[in-house]
């Protein structure tokens, strides 16, 4: 239906999460309207992000240098480590402006069905980071089967360390309704209740 080069770009856009055929077509039509300078800027940005970003030597977060800005920031509480699944989770936590410790990015979760085992994610370097000054490890994996499996695995591993291991609370989102919540969400909301 479309020329081959047009189809090829549609297929590239479809590789992005949440982008279906119609959205990919719209993106492709939009790119056709760009001038050569805008297209070169787009291409260079893609190359720069691939060549210029890597994982922080300490926490595994995305950075352009050896260490990310959070790990380098001495004003952060270095004795409190929040363990998250991905760099996206670091951004989400930072938007709250409530957490002032450091992070550890697993870059995945344990999933035996997908063949992802503990040694396939960034756990070993977490254990190396824990020292006599570390007072809390907050496990902030998603409330999915894989996220819960990973959280349980980490909590068992951390039992041998003299550190307080906590799990972020899960439950109903603000503005959510009880009748729309699934059973697991309601169970987590009840378990995470606190005194008013």
mmCIF file of C-alpha atoms in Angstrom, residues 99-164:
data_model
loop_
_atom_site.group_PDB
_atom_site.id
_atom_site.type_symbol
_atom_site.label_atom_id
_atom_site.label_comp_id
_atom_site.label_asym_id
_atom_site.label_seq_id
_atom_site.Cartn_x
_atom_site.Cartn_y
_atom_site.Cartn_z
ATOM 1 C CA UNK A 99 12.997 10.833 48.824
ATOM 2 C CA UNK A 100 16.525 12.072 49.579
ATOM 3 C CA UNK A 101 18.526 8.841 49.672
ATOM 4 C CA UNK A 102 20.304 7.097 46.801
ATOM 5 C CA UNK A 103 19.063 4.455 44.374
ATOM 6 C CA UNK A 104 20.011 1.082 43.053
ATOM 7 C CA UNK A 105 18.621 0.168 39.628
ATOM 8 C CA UNK A 106 18.169 -3.569 39.040
ATOM 9 C CA UNK A 107 17.626 -3.110 35.294
ATOM 10 C CA UNK A 108 15.047 -5.882 35.330
ATOM 11 C CA UNK A 109 13.248 -8.319 37.604
ATOM 12 C CA UNK A 110 13.414 -12.035 38.212
ATOM 13 C CA UNK A 111 11.135 -13.857 35.775
ATOM 14 C CA UNK A 112 11.639 -17.592 35.446
ATOM 15 C CA UNK A 113 9.036 -17.737 32.663
ATOM 16 C CA UNK A 114 11.203 -15.369 30.595
ATOM 17 C CA UNK A 115 14.436 -17.023 31.690
ATOM 18 C CA UNK A 116 15.575 -14.021 33.766
ATOM 19 C CA UNK A 117 17.379 -15.272 36.867
ATOM 20 C CA UNK A 118 18.868 -13.327 39.810
ATOM 21 C CA UNK A 119 22.313 -13.319 38.205
ATOM 22 C CA UNK A 120 20.831 -11.629 35.114
ATOM 23 C CA UNK A 121 19.899 -8.442 36.989
ATOM 24 C CA UNK A 122 21.947 -5.913 38.972
ATOM 25 C CA UNK A 123 21.873 -7.581 42.418
ATOM 26 C CA UNK A 124 25.539 -8.385 43.080
ATOM 27 C CA UNK A 125 26.589 -4.726 43.016
ATOM 28 C CA UNK A 126 23.774 -3.890 45.478
ATOM 29 C CA UNK A 127 25.216 -6.326 48.001
ATOM 30 C CA UNK A 128 28.672 -4.772 47.549
ATOM 31 C CA UNK A 129 27.255 -1.322 48.325
ATOM 32 C CA UNK A 130 25.885 -2.297 51.725
ATOM 33 C CA UNK A 131 28.263 -1.414 54.550
ATOM 34 C CA UNK A 132 28.165 -0.660 58.295
ATOM 35 C CA UNK A 133 26.718 2.815 57.576
ATOM 36 C CA UNK A 134 23.795 1.553 55.477
ATOM 37 C CA UNK A 135 20.701 1.801 57.662
ATOM 38 C CA UNK A 136 17.854 1.067 55.236
ATOM 39 C CA UNK A 137 17.214 -0.658 51.930
ATOM 40 C CA UNK A 138 13.804 0.228 50.477
ATOM 41 C CA UNK A 139 12.549 -2.300 47.939
ATOM 42 C CA UNK A 140 10.434 -0.438 45.382
ATOM 43 C CA UNK A 141 9.772 -3.022 42.678
ATOM 44 C CA UNK A 142 6.401 -3.022 40.920
ATOM 45 C CA UNK A 143 3.490 -4.945 42.480
ATOM 46 C CA UNK A 144 3.534 -7.614 39.761
ATOM 47 C CA UNK A 145 4.304 -11.308 40.159
ATOM 48 C CA UNK A 146 7.863 -10.675 38.939
ATOM 49 C CA UNK A 147 8.250 -7.562 41.110
ATOM 50 C CA UNK A 148 7.011 -9.400 44.209
ATOM 51 C CA UNK A 149 9.262 -12.383 43.459
ATOM 52 C CA UNK A 150 12.255 -10.074 43.152
ATOM 53 C CA UNK A 151 11.328 -8.210 46.359
ATOM 54 C CA UNK A 152 11.024 -11.470 48.283
ATOM 55 C CA UNK A 153 14.330 -12.742 46.892
ATOM 56 C CA UNK A 154 16.094 -9.493 47.855
ATOM 57 C CA UNK A 155 14.611 -9.472 51.355
ATOM 58 C CA UNK A 156 15.893 -13.021 51.927
ATOM 59 C CA UNK A 157 19.358 -12.095 50.611
ATOM 60 C CA UNK A 158 19.509 -9.020 52.847
ATOM 61 C CA UNK A 159 18.621 -10.921 56.042
ATOM 62 C CA UNK A 160 22.311 -11.598 56.714
ATOM 63 C CA UNK A 161 23.123 -7.864 56.691
ATOM 64 C CA UNK A 162 22.571 -5.554 59.646
ATOM 65 C CA UNK A 163 20.187 -3.319 57.694
ATOM 66 C CA UNK A 164 16.511 -2.399 57.914
#
